[in-house]
C-alpha cells in the first residue's frame, strides 16, 4: 500500500511541486494550506508522515508540531519541517518540539524524496530500544531527544544528535564516513565525507569533556570509545 504523506504549506506553487513529485514516486498525498486544516487532516487520516512548513499564516508550523506531538493519536507520525534558509534557531526549537527532521528551502525534489524515504525506513525498522543511553556522565534520552553531561543539558542539532547516537550505539566499532552518511543523513553523495568531519568537530565541541571519546580512525572514519 502506498504511503500517505500530508503536506502543510501555504505557498501554492511549492505545495503543487511537492505533491507532483511525491505522486510521481508513488506516494499518496493530502494537502492543507494552513495549520488548522493540517491538524484536522492529520487526526482524521493518520498519514504516514507530515511535511510541515514552518512559516504558516495563523497557527505556525511550530505550534502545529507541538499540538501533533501532544495528541496520542498523532504523536507517532514523523514530522519533517520545511524551513527557509537562516532559520537555524527555529530548526533546533522545532526539533525539540518533536520534529523528526527538517529540510531547508529551496530543496531539490531528489533530496526531498531521499530524505522522506530515509525517515520512513527508520520508522519501519525502529525496534523497541531503551529510551536512555549513557556513557559515564553523558546521558541521552531518546524519547525527548535531549542530552546531558553531568546533569547539565547540552543542545545538539538533529544531525549532531543522530551522529552521537549512531557512534555511541556502535561503541568500540569503527564507523566509516560513508556508513555515517548513510545512517545519519540517510543518503550518500560524493563529496559529502567532509560534511561528516564538520559535524563531528561541532559535536566534539559541544560534548566538551567527552570530545576524546570520539576517536578519529585515520583514513576510515570514527569510533566511539569502548569504555571510559
Ligand atoms: Ca510558508
XYZ file of C-alpha atoms and ligand atoms in Angstrom:
229
model
C 0.000 0.000 0.000
C 1.321 3.396 -0.838
C 2.438 5.631 1.973
C 0.267 8.629 2.690
C 2.010 11.967 3.137
C 0.319 15.088 4.420
C 1.806 18.350 3.158
C 1.015 21.543 5.049
C 2.235 24.529 3.079
C 0.641 27.899 2.364
C 2.568 28.587 -0.828
C 0.501 27.052 -3.598
C 3.339 26.578 -6.069
C 5.559 24.781 -3.554
C 2.608 22.672 -2.452
C 1.898 21.664 -6.035
C 5.525 20.955 -6.767
C 5.922 18.673 -3.752
C 2.613 16.948 -4.479
C 3.639 16.338 -8.061
C 6.967 14.768 -7.147
C 5.584 12.652 -4.320
C 2.823 11.275 -6.510
C 5.334 10.543 -9.260
C 7.196 8.431 -6.694
C 4.052 6.524 -5.815
C 3.104 8.278 -2.583
C -0.479 9.198 -1.801
C -0.781 12.843 -0.807
C -3.015 15.004 1.347
C -2.661 18.757 1.315
C -3.514 21.639 3.601
C -2.872 25.344 3.111
C -2.852 26.189 6.805
C -2.109 24.678 10.189
C -5.691 24.234 11.389
C -6.673 22.303 8.291
C -3.432 20.330 8.565
C -4.226 19.285 12.130
C -7.731 18.250 11.123
C -6.450 16.076 8.294
C -3.714 14.587 10.461
C -6.265 13.438 13.050
C -8.767 12.200 10.501
C -6.425 10.439 8.135
C -3.398 9.492 10.259
C -0.853 9.917 7.452
C 2.480 8.088 7.445
C 4.358 11.350 7.503
C 3.739 15.083 7.674
C 5.697 17.705 5.765
C 5.127 20.867 7.697
C 6.044 24.369 6.604
C 7.418 26.483 9.430
C 6.022 29.835 8.337
C 2.269 29.446 8.042
C -0.387 32.117 8.410
C -2.251 31.990 11.707
C -1.027 28.928 13.541
C 2.632 28.481 12.592
C 4.459 25.223 11.980
C 5.958 25.028 15.468
C 2.557 25.364 17.066
C 1.141 22.716 14.743
C 4.040 20.386 15.530
C 3.611 20.895 19.266
C -0.101 20.114 19.001
C 0.540 16.977 16.948
C 3.113 15.689 19.408
C 0.805 16.299 22.368
C -2.040 14.249 20.924
C -1.685 10.476 21.443
C -3.448 9.952 18.119
C -0.842 11.837 16.137
C 2.278 11.857 18.321
C 3.928 8.988 16.461
C 3.592 10.434 12.980
C 7.011 11.621 11.799
C 7.097 15.353 11.127
C 9.541 16.951 8.708
C 9.733 20.732 8.975
C 10.186 22.800 5.844
C 12.257 25.825 6.740
C 13.758 28.739 4.896
C 17.473 29.478 4.943
C 18.753 31.144 8.069
C 16.154 29.747 10.423
C 18.787 27.862 12.388
C 17.294 28.608 15.802
C 13.839 27.636 14.693
C 15.228 24.384 13.417
C 16.569 23.436 16.775
C 13.447 24.561 18.545
C 11.356 22.623 16.051
C 13.442 19.601 16.771
C 12.973 19.923 20.485
C 9.254 20.133 19.928
C 9.448 16.720 18.378
C 10.003 17.330 14.673
C 11.917 14.407 13.203
C 13.882 16.214 10.564
C 13.891 19.420 8.585
C 14.557 20.367 5.019
C 15.752 23.795 4.028
C 14.084 25.555 1.123
C 14.888 25.617 -1.716
C 15.434 21.855 -1.927
C 15.659 19.588 -4.915
C 12.890 17.017 -5.417
C 15.575 14.325 -5.333
C 16.815 15.465 -1.936
C 13.284 15.608 -0.607
C 12.427 12.086 -1.765
C 15.672 10.646 -0.387
C 15.082 12.236 2.985
C 11.494 11.068 3.171
C 12.398 7.525 2.271
C 15.185 7.508 4.851
C 12.838 8.665 7.581
C 10.108 6.219 6.643
C 12.662 3.414 6.640
C 13.916 4.496 10.043
C 10.389 4.332 11.406
C 9.676 0.952 9.899
C 12.818 -0.680 11.192
C 12.631 1.005 14.545
C 12.781 -1.647 17.199
C 11.826 -1.121 20.795
C 15.018 0.294 22.230
C 15.814 1.502 25.698
C 14.793 5.115 25.941
C 18.017 6.157 27.636
C 21.620 5.524 26.726
C 24.558 6.677 28.784
C 28.306 6.721 28.760
C 29.740 7.868 32.063
C 28.028 11.155 32.854
C 26.917 11.603 29.251
C 23.224 10.783 29.050
C 20.937 10.615 26.057
C 17.178 10.462 26.277
C 15.830 9.009 23.056
C 12.227 9.927 23.759
C 12.790 13.614 24.308
C 15.937 13.853 22.142
C 17.786 15.502 24.970
C 21.383 15.149 26.064
C 23.025 15.890 29.388
C 26.561 15.918 30.644
C 26.846 15.619 34.381
C 23.136 16.530 34.689
C 23.550 19.701 32.656
C 21.620 19.750 29.399
C 23.538 20.386 26.197
C 21.878 21.393 22.964
C 22.517 19.461 19.783
C 21.034 19.823 16.325
C 19.177 16.827 14.915
C 22.201 15.805 12.859
C 24.577 16.055 15.802
C 22.147 14.098 17.944
C 21.812 11.306 15.403
C 25.549 11.253 14.836
C 26.239 10.919 18.547
C 23.648 8.180 18.835
C 24.968 6.243 15.859
C 28.521 6.350 17.219
C 27.517 5.536 20.776
C 25.245 2.671 19.788
C 28.193 1.158 17.951
C 30.804 1.964 20.537
C 34.095 0.150 20.110
C 33.437 -0.257 16.393
C 34.685 1.967 13.603
C 32.047 3.686 11.512
C 33.251 4.814 8.113
C 32.250 8.213 6.783
C 30.033 6.535 4.229
C 28.319 4.425 6.856
C 27.696 7.549 8.908
C 26.331 9.410 5.895
C 24.025 6.544 5.155
C 22.791 6.119 8.721
C 22.679 9.716 9.885
C 21.911 11.626 6.698
C 20.108 8.779 5.024
C 21.943 9.062 1.741
C 25.380 9.263 0.216
C 26.643 11.880 -2.164
C 30.115 12.323 -3.500
C 31.951 14.988 -1.615
C 29.798 14.698 1.464
C 32.512 12.974 3.506
C 33.765 16.390 4.621
C 30.309 17.087 5.973
C 30.798 14.243 8.420
C 34.082 15.738 9.623
C 32.492 19.134 10.104
C 29.655 17.721 12.167
C 31.961 15.547 14.242
C 34.038 18.630 15.003
C 30.980 20.553 16.175
C 29.725 17.613 18.153
C 33.065 17.268 19.928
C 32.974 20.940 20.863
C 29.535 20.566 22.344
C 30.231 17.430 24.360
C 33.390 19.019 25.789
C 34.717 16.559 28.385
C 33.670 13.649 26.187
C 35.216 15.002 22.982
C 38.024 12.459 23.217
C 35.551 9.610 23.407
C 35.019 10.060 19.677
C 38.243 8.795 18.199
C 39.399 9.536 14.680
C 40.471 6.438 12.810
C 42.744 7.717 10.094
C 41.660 7.056 6.567
C 38.499 5.313 7.727
C 36.156 7.210 9.976
C 35.268 7.465 13.633
C 34.856 5.240 16.630
C 33.251 5.873 19.979
C 35.474 4.564 22.754
C 34.536 1.199 24.165
C 34.761 2.334 27.759
C 35.701 5.453 29.663
Ca 5.120 29.480 4.264
